[in-house]
Amino acid sequence: MDVAKVKHDDSAHVFHSWSAQGLIDPLPIERGEGSFFWDLHGKKYLDFSSQLMNLNLGHQHPKLVAAIQDQAGRMCMIAPGFAVDVRSEAARLIAERAPGDLDMVFFTNGGAEATENATRMARLHTGRHKVLAAYRSYHGSTAGSIALTGDPRRWPSEPGVNGVVHFHGPYLYRSAFHATTESEEAARAIEHLEQTVMFEGPQTIAAIILETVVGTNGILVPPPGYLEGVRELCDRHGIVLIFDEVMSGFGRCGEWFAAQAFGVTPDLITFAKGVNSGYVPLGGVVISRRIAETFRERAYPGGLTYSGHPLACASAVASIGIFEEEGILDHVKMLASDVIGPALGELAAKHPSVGEVRGIGAFWAIELVRDRATREMFVPYNATGEAAKPMLEVVAACKANGVWPFSHFNRIHVTPPLNTSAADVADGIAAIDAALDVADQALLAF
Ligand SMILES: Cc1ncc(COP(=O)(O)O)c(C=O)c1O
């Protein structure tokens, strides 16, 4: 492949997401295999970000590729109004694995459309208009989903849609409630949400949406009791509870759905990403019987040309089969308890720049600080330019050591493909360990 040509055509014609087009220099890529990918200069990277936390079965899984090839030979496209084998099977397999009475699936092309449709269903089901969403959240970049998002990606799209109210979720390390224990954090976060509901008027609130485990905004695992409390609050006021599992679902937390790790069943679950490792764009909403009933005699006013696209559904069916054949959920639990958890614990003990490590399954964050006592962030919230540089240097060191991490603000995330071997995960964390020396050094200069 001609590196110069790839780069030239990219910079001349590809308009990239979230970027100032003239200030980026996308790395030209040659290929990926398993948990690794190679750039066009021949350098190999361990993919510790699973691309965008979606490549749950790694690059080019042969059975997943074969399933798409096979479906392409049988039927590439059929409109959503028909009943077709792979779509029916994908919906059934997903519904069978979903908690409680969630047993119908509306397919979308990705996560943002899943958010749009879940909130639309909640509004029509309840006849109410407001949706409560958490700060430190991401729900997509379409009009409704970016309005729900509780991070700076929302700001340039404001004013957004009406009826969105944000609240603080639990985050003990930076508690909005001055809590010092998980149980205090859970109780106070519930009390805060309860008050928000009271002041907004429960009869005006269609839904509360939250990421079961918050992803990009910090890998925030809810403390025991929190999700139960939100469930109870929703039940008390007839509010639809939506869990956004676009990032946390399909094995990322060691269960089919993250909700199952906490024993709480929402009314709607949004999914995308890991459902088929993103080999073909796919997302959706898993819908409880009760909400589906609303649309039994009344038309659901939403649809997509590619809802339940055969290539995407075939890859979801194959992916679920691979998860079972390869024991992916058990492997993820083992990685958490035997590899990632202990290794990150050692990093926290060793590096003064590490404030906290936390996570579940194959979904972990290393939060960097300038000072462990004050917990001052290693770079300021939403830092850009010079202010973000210390973090960019740590990330560059990871990459130089052969690991491609996901980083956000003052955090490095450890989110490898779910089928990464224990040895490769350990090697990747060792490379991050070395890169954290750069962060420790930076502390001396602050
Ligand atoms: C929790 C969550 N919800 C929704 C989305 C949006 O998904 P998509 O980019 O497929 O529209 C994302 C994407 O990162 C996400 O992490």
mmCIF file of C-alpha atoms and ligand atoms in Angstrom, residues 18 52-54 108-115 137-142 145 149 153 209-217 244-248 270-273 281-283 363 406, ligand 1:
data_model
loop_
_atom_site.group_PDB
_atom_site.id
_atom_site.type_symbol
_atom_site.label_atom_id
_atom_site.label_comp_id
_atom_site.label_asym_id
_atom_site.label_seq_id
_atom_site.Cartn_x
_atom_site.Cartn_y
_atom_site.Cartn_z
ATOM 1 C CA TRP A 18 -14.914 15.321 16.356
ATOM 2 C CA LEU A 52 -14.041 2.310 20.105
ATOM 3 C CA MET A 53 -14.732 -0.279 22.845
ATOM 4 C CA ASN A 54 -16.709 -2.220 20.256
ATOM 5 C CA THR A 108 -30.910 0.346 14.513
ATOM 6 C CA ASN A 109 -27.585 1.093 12.832
ATOM 7 C CA GLY A 110 -25.794 2.107 16.018
ATOM 8 C CA GLY A 111 -25.991 3.500 19.520
ATOM 9 C CA ALA A 112 -27.259 7.040 18.889
ATOM 10 C CA GLU A 113 -30.278 5.786 16.972
ATOM 11 C CA ALA A 114 -30.921 3.326 19.793
ATOM 12 C CA THR A 115 -31.018 6.252 22.246
ATOM 13 C CA SER A 137 -22.464 10.341 30.309
ATOM 14 C CA TYR A 138 -22.442 9.861 26.553
ATOM 15 C CA HIS A 139 -25.481 8.716 24.604
ATOM 16 C CA GLY A 140 -24.576 9.528 20.967
ATOM 17 C CA SER A 141 -24.231 12.500 18.654
ATOM 18 C CA THR A 142 -27.642 12.805 16.956
ATOM 19 C CA SER A 145 -28.789 11.693 22.045
ATOM 20 C CA THR A 149 -25.163 13.478 26.855
ATOM 21 C CA ARG A 153 -19.459 17.027 23.503
ATOM 22 C CA ILE A 209 -31.576 7.058 31.069
ATOM 23 C CA LEU A 210 -28.205 6.031 32.420
ATOM 24 C CA GLU A 211 -25.209 3.997 31.351
ATOM 25 C CA THR A 212 -25.328 0.856 33.512
ATOM 26 C CA VAL A 213 -21.570 1.240 33.884
ATOM 27 C CA VAL A 214 -20.466 4.672 32.643
ATOM 28 C CA GLY A 215 -18.010 4.238 29.754
ATOM 29 C CA THR A 216 -16.090 7.092 28.157
ATOM 30 C CA ASN A 217 -16.731 9.364 31.114
ATOM 31 C CA ASP A 244 -27.687 2.485 27.857
ATOM 32 C CA GLU A 245 -25.518 -0.592 27.341
ATOM 33 C CA VAL A 246 -24.059 0.450 24.014
ATOM 34 C CA MET A 247 -20.570 0.156 25.522
ATOM 35 C CA SER A 248 -21.130 -1.948 28.638
ATOM 36 C CA THR A 270 -30.005 0.125 24.252
ATOM 37 C CA PHE A 271 -27.158 -1.819 22.661
ATOM 38 C CA ALA A 272 -24.746 -1.568 19.694
ATOM 39 C CA LYS A 273 -20.940 -1.942 19.469
ATOM 40 C CA PRO A 281 -23.029 -1.342 11.822
ATOM 41 C CA LEU A 282 -25.730 -2.566 14.230
ATOM 42 C CA GLY A 283 -27.513 -1.368 17.340
ATOM 43 C CA PHE A 363 -13.730 -2.468 31.312
ATOM 44 C CA PHE A 406 -8.150 4.563 24.963
HETATM 45 C C1 LIG B 1 -22.793 4.587 26.148
HETATM 46 C C2 LIG B 1 -22.903 4.986 24.714
HETATM 47 N N1 LIG B 1 -24.106 5.268 24.200
HETATM 48 C C3 LIG B 1 -24.264 5.616 22.913
HETATM 49 C C4 LIG B 1 -23.179 5.709 22.064
HETATM 50 C C5 LIG B 1 -23.372 6.115 20.643
HETATM 51 O O1 LIG B 1 -23.172 5.040 19.782
HETATM 52 P P1 LIG B 1 -22.870 5.281 18.225
HETATM 53 O O2 LIG B 1 -21.550 5.929 18.112
HETATM 54 O O3 LIG B 1 -22.921 3.884 17.656
HETATM 55 O O4 LIG B 1 -23.979 6.126 17.694
HETATM 56 C C6 LIG B 1 -21.907 5.410 22.547
HETATM 57 C C7 LIG B 1 -20.720 5.525 21.675
HETATM 58 O O5 LIG B 1 -19.603 5.571 22.105
HETATM 59 C C8 LIG B 1 -21.760 5.047 23.911
HETATM 60 O O6 LIG B 1 -20.567 4.768 24.433
#
